mmCIF file with all atom_site columns, C-alpha atoms in Angstrom:
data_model
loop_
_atom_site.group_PDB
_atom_site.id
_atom_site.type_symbol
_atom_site.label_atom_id
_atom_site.label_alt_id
_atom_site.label_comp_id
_atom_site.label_asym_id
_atom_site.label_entity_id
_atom_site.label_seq_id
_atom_site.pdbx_PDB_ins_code
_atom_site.Cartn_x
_atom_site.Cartn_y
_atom_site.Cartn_z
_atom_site.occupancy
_atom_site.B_iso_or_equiv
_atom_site.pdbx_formal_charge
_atom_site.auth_seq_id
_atom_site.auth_comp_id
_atom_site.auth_asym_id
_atom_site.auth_atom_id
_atom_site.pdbx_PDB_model_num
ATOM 1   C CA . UNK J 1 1   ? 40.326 -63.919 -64.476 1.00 0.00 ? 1   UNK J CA 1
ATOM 2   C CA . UNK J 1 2   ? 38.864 -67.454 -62.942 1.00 0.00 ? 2   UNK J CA 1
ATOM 3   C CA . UNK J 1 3   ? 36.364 -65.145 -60.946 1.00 0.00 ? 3   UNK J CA 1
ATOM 4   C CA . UNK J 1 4   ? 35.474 -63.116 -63.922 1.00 0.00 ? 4   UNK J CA 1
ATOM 5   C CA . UNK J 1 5   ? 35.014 -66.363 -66.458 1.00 0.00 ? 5   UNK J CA 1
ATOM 6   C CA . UNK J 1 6   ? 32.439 -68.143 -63.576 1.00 0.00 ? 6   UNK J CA 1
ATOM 7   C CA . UNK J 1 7   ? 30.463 -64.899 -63.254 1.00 0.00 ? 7   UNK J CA 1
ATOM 8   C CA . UNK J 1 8   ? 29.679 -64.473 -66.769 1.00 0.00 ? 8   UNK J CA 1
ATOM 9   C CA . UNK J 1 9   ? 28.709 -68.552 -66.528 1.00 0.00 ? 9   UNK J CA 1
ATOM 10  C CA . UNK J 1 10  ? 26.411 -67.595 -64.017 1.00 0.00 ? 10  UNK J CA 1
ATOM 11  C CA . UNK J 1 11  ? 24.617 -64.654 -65.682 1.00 0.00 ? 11  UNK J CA 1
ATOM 12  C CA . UNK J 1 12  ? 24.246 -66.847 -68.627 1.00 0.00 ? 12  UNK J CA 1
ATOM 13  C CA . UNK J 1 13  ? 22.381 -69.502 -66.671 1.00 0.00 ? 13  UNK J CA 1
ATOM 14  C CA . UNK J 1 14  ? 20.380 -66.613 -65.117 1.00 0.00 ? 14  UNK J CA 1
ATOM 15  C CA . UNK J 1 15  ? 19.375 -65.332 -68.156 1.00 0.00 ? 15  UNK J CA 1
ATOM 16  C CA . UNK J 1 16  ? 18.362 -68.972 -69.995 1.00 0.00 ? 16  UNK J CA 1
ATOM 17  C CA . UNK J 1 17  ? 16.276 -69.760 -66.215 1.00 0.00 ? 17  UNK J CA 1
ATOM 18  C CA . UNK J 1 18  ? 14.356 -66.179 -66.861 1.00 0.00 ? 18  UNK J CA 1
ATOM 19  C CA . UNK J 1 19  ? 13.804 -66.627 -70.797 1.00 0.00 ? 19  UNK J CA 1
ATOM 20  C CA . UNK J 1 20  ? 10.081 -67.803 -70.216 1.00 0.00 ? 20  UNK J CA 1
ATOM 21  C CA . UNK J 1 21  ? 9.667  -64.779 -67.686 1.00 0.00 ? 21  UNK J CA 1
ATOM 22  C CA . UNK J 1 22  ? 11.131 -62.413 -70.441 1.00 0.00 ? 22  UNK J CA 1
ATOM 23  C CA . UNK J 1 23  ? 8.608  -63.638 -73.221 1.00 0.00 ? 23  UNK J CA 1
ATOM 24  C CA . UNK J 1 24  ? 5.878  -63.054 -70.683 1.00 0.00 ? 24  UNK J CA 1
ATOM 25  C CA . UNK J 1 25  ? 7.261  -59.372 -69.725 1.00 0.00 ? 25  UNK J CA 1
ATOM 26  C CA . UNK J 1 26  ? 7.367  -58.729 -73.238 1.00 0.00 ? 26  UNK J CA 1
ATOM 27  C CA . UNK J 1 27  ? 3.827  -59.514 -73.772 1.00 0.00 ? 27  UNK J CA 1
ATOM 28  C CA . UNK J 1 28  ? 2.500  -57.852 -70.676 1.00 0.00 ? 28  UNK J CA 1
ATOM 29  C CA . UNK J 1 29  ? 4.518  -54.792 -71.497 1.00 0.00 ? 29  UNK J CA 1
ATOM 30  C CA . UNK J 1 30  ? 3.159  -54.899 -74.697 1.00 0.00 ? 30  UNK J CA 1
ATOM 31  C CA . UNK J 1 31  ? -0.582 -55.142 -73.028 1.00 0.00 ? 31  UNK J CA 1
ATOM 32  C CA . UNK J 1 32  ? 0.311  -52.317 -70.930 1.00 0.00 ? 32  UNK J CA 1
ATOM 33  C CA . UNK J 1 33  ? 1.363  -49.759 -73.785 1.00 0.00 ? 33  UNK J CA 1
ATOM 34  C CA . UNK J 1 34  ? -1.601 -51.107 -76.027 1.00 0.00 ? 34  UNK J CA 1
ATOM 35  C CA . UNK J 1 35  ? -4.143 -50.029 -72.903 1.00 0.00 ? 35  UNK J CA 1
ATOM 36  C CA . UNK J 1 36  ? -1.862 -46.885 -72.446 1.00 0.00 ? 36  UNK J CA 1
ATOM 37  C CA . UNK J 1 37  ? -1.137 -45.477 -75.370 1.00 0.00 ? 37  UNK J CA 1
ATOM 38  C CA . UNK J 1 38  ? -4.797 -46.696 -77.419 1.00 0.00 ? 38  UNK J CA 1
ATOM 39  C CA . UNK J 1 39  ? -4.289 -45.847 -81.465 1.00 0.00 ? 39  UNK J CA 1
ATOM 40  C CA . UNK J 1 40  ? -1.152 -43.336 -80.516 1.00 0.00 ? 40  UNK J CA 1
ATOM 41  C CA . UNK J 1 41  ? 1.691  -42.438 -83.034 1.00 0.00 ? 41  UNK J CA 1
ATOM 42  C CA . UNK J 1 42  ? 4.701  -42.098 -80.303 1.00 0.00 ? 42  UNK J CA 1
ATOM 43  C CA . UNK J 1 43  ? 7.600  -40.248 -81.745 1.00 0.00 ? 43  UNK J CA 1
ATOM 44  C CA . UNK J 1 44  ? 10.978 -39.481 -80.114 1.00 0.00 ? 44  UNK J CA 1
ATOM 45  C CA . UNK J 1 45  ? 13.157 -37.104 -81.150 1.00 0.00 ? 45  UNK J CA 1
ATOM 46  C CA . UNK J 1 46  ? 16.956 -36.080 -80.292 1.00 0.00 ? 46  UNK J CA 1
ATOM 47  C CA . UNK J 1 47  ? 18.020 -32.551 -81.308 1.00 0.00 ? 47  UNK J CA 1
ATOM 48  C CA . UNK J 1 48  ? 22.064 -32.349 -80.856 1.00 0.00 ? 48  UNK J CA 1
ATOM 49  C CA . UNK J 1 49  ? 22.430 -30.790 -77.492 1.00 0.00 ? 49  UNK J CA 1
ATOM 50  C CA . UNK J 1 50  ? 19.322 -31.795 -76.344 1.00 0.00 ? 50  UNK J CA 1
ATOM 51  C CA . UNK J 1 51  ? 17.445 -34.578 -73.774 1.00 0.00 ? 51  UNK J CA 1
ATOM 52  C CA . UNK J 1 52  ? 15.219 -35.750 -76.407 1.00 0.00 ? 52  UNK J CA 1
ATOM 53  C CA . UNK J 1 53  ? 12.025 -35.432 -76.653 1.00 0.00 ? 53  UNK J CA 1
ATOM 54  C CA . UNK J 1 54  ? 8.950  -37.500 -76.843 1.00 0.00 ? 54  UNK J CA 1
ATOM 55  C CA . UNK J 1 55  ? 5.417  -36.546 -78.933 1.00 0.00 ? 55  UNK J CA 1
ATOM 56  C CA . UNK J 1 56  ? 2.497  -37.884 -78.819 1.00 0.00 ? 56  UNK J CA 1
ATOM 57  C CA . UNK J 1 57  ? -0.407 -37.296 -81.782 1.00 0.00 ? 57  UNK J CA 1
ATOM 58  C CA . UNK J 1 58  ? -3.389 -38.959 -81.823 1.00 0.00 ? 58  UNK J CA 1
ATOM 59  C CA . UNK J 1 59  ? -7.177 -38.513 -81.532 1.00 0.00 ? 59  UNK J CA 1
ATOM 60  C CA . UNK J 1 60  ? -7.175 -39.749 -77.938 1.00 0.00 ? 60  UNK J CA 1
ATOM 61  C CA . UNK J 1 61  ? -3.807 -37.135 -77.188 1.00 0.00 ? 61  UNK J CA 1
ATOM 62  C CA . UNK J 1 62  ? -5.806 -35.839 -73.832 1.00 0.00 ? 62  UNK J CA 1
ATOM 63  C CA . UNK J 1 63  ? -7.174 -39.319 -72.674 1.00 0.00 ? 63  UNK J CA 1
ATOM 64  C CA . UNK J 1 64  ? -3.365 -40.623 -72.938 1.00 0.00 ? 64  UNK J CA 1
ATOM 65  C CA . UNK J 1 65  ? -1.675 -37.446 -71.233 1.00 0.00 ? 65  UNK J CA 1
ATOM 66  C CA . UNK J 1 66  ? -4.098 -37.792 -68.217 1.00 0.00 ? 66  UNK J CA 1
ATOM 67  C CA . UNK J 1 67  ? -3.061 -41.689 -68.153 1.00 0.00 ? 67  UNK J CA 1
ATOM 68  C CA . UNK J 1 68  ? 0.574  -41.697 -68.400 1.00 0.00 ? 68  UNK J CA 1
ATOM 69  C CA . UNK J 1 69  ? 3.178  -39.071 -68.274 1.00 0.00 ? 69  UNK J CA 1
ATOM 70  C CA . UNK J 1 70  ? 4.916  -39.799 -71.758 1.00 0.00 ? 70  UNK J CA 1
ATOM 71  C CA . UNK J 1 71  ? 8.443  -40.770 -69.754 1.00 0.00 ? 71  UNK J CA 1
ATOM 72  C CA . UNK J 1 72  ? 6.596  -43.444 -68.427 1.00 0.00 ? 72  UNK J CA 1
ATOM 73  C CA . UNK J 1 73  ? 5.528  -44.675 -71.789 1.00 0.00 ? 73  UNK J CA 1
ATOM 74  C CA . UNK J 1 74  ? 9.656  -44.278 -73.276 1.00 0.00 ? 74  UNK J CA 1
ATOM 75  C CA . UNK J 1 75  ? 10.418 -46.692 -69.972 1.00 0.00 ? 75  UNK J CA 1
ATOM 76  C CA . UNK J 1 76  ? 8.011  -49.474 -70.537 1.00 0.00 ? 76  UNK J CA 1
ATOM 77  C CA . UNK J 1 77  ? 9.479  -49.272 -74.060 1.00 0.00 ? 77  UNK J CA 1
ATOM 78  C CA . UNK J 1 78  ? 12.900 -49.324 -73.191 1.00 0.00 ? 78  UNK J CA 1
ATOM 79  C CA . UNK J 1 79  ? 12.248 -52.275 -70.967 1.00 0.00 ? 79  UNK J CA 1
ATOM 80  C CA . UNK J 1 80  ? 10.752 -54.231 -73.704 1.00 0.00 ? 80  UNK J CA 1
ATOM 81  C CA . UNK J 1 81  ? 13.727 -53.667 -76.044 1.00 0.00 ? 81  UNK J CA 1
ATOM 82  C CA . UNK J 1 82  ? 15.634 -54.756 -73.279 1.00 0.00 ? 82  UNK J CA 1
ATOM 83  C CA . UNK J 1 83  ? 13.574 -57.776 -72.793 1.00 0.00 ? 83  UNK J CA 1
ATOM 84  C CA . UNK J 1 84  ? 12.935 -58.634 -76.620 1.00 0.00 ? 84  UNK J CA 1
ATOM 85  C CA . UNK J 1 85  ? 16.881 -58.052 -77.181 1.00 0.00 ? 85  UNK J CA 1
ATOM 86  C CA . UNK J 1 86  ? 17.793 -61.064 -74.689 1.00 0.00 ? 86  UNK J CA 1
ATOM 87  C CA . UNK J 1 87  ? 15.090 -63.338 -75.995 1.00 0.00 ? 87  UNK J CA 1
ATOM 88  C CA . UNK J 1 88  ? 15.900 -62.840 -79.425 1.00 0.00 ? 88  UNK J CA 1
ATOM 89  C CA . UNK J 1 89  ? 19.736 -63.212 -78.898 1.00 0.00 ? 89  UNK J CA 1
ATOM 90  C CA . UNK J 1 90  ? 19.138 -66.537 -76.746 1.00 0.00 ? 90  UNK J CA 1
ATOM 91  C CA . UNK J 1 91  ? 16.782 -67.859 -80.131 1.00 0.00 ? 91  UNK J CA 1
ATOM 92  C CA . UNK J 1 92  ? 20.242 -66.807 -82.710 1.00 0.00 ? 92  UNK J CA 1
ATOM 93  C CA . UNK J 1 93  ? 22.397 -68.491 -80.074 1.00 0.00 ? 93  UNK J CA 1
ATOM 94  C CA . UNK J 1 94  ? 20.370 -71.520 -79.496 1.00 0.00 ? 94  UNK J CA 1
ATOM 95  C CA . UNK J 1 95  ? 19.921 -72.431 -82.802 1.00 0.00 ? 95  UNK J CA 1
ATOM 96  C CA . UNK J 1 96  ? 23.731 -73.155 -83.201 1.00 0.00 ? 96  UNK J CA 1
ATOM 97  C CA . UNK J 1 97  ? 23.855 -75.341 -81.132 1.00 0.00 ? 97  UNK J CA 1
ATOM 98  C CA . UNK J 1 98  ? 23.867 -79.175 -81.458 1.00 0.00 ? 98  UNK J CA 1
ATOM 99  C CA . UNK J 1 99  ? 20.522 -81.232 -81.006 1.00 0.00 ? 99  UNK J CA 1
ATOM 100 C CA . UNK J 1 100 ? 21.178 -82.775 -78.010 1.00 0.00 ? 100 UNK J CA 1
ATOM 101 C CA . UNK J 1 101 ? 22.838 -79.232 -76.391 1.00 0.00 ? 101 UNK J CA 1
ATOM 102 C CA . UNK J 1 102 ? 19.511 -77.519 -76.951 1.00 0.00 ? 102 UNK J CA 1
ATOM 103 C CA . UNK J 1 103 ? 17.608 -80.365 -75.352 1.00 0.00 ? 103 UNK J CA 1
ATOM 104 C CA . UNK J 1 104 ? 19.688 -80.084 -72.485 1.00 0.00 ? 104 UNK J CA 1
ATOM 105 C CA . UNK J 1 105 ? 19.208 -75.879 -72.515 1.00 0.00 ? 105 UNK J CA 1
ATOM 106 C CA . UNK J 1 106 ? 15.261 -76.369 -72.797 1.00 0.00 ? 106 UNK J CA 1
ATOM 107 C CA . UNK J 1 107 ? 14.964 -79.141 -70.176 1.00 0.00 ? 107 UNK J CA 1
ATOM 108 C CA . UNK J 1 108 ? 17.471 -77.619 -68.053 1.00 0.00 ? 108 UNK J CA 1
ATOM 109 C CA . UNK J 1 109 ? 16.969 -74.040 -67.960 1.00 0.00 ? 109 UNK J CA 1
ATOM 110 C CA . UNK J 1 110 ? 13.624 -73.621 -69.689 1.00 0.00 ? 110 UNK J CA 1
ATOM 111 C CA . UNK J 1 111 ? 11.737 -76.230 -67.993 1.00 0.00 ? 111 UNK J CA 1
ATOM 112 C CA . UNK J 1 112 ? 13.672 -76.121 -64.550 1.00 0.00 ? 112 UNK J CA 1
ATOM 113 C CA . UNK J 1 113 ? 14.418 -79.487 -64.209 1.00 0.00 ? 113 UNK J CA 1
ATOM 114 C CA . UNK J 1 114 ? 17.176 -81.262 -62.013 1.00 0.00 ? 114 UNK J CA 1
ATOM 115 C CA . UNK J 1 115 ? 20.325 -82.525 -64.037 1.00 0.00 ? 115 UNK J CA 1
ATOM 116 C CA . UNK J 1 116 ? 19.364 -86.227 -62.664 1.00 0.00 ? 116 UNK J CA 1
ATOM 117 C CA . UNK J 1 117 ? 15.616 -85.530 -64.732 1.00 0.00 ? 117 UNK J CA 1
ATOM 118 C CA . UNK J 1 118 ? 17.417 -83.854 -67.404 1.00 0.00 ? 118 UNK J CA 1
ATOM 119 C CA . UNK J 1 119 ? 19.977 -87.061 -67.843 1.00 0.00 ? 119 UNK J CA 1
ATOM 120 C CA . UNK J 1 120 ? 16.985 -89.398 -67.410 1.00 0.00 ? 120 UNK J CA 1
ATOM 121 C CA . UNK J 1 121 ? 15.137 -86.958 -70.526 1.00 0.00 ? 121 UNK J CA 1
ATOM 122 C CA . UNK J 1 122 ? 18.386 -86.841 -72.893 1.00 0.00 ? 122 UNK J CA 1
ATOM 123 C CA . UNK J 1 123 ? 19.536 -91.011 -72.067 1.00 0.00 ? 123 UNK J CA 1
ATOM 124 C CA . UNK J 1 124 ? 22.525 -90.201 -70.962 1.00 0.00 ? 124 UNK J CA 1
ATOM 125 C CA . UNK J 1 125 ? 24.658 -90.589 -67.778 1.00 0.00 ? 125 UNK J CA 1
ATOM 126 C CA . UNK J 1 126 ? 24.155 -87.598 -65.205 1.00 0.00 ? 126 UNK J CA 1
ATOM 127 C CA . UNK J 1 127 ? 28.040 -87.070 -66.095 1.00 0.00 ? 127 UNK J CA 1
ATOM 128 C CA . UNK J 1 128 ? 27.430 -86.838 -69.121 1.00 0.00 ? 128 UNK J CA 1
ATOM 129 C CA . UNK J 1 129 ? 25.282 -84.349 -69.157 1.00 0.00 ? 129 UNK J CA 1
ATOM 130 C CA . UNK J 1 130 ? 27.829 -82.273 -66.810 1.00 0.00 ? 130 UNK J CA 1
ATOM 131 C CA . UNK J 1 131 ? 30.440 -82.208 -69.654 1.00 0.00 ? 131 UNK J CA 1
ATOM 132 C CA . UNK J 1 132 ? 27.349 -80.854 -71.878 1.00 0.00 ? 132 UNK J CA 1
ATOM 133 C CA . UNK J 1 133 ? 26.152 -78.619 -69.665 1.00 0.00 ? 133 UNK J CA 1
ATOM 134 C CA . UNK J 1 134 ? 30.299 -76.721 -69.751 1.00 0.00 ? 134 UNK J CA 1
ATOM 135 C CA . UNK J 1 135 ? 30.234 -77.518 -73.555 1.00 0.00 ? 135 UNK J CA 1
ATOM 136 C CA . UNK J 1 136 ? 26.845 -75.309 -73.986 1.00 0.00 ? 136 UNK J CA 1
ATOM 137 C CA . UNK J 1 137 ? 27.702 -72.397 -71.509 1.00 0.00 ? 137 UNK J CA 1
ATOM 138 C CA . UNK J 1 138 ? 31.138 -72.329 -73.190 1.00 0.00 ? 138 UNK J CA 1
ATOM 139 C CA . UNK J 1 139 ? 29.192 -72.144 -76.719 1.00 0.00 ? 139 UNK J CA 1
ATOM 140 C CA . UNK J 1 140 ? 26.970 -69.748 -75.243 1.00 0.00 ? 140 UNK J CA 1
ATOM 141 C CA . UNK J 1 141 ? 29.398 -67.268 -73.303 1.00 0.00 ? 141 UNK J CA 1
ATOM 142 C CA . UNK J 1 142 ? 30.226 -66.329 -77.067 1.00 0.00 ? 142 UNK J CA 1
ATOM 143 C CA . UNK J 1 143 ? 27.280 -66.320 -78.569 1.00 0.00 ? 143 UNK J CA 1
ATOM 144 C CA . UNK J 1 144 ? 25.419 -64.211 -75.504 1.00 0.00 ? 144 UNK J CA 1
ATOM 145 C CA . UNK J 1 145 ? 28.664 -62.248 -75.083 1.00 0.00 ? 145 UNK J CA 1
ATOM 146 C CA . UNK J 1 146 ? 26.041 -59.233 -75.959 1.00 0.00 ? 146 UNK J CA 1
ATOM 147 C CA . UNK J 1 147 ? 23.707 -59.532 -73.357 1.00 0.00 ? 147 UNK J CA 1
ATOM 148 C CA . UNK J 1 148 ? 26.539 -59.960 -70.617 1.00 0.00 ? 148 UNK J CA 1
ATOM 149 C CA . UNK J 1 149 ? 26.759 -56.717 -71.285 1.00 0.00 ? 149 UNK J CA 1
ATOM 150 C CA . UNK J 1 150 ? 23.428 -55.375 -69.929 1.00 0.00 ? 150 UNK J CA 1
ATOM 151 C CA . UNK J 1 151 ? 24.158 -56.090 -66.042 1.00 0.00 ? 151 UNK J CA 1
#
């Protein structure tokens, strides 16, 4: 149970260190698709006993086919949920949380820094910020308890 409760602490931190990264996959995913999939209408379907399937209709239908094999275009997609699913869940979670406990987050694990800087940033005592730092990923195990769920 120990071993279980210090895992999930540790994909928490993993995910706040890679929340920049995720906005930026987002956004290049995005690019991606836009250069893709130019003025397409994507739409996926799911008959009952069936795979699903994915249609493309637009004026540039060829030009897109001969670029991308439509799977291709349902995985960027699904990777951008992904992404845009653990940024926006880290936004709801952070905003509960105390002033000074989302300083600590966006110094800490947005910006990188080392708990001495992010003591010397926040005024307080590098203990301190310790018995902040178990306060927040306690807060956040909750809060995230969705995205723990994705590894």
């Amino acid at each position: 149970m120990k071993r279980e409760r210090i895992d999930k602490k540790r994909a928490i931190e993993n995910y706040l260190r890679h929340y920049n990264s995720y906005k930026v996959g987002i956004a290049n995913i995005q690019q991606q698709l836009d250069w893709i999939l130019p003025s397409v209408t994507a739409v996926y379907s799911a008959d009952a006993g069936s795979s699903g399937t994915f249609n493309i209709k637009s004026k540039v239908e060829d030009t897109v086919l001969d670029r991308l094999e439509s799977r291709q275009a349902l995985d960027l997609k699904e990777d951008m949920e992904m992404y845009k699913l653990i940024v926006n869940s880290i936004d709801r979670a952070i905003s509960r949380l105390e002033k000074n406990e989302r300083t600590f987050v966006e110094e800490r694990y947005f910006k990188l820094k080392p708990m001495i800087q992010v003591a010397a940033v926040m005024g307080y005592h590098e203990k301190h910020v310790h018995r902040i730092r178990n306060i927040v990923i306690d807060k956040l195990m909750i809060g995230l308890s969705n995205i723990l769920k994705l590894d």
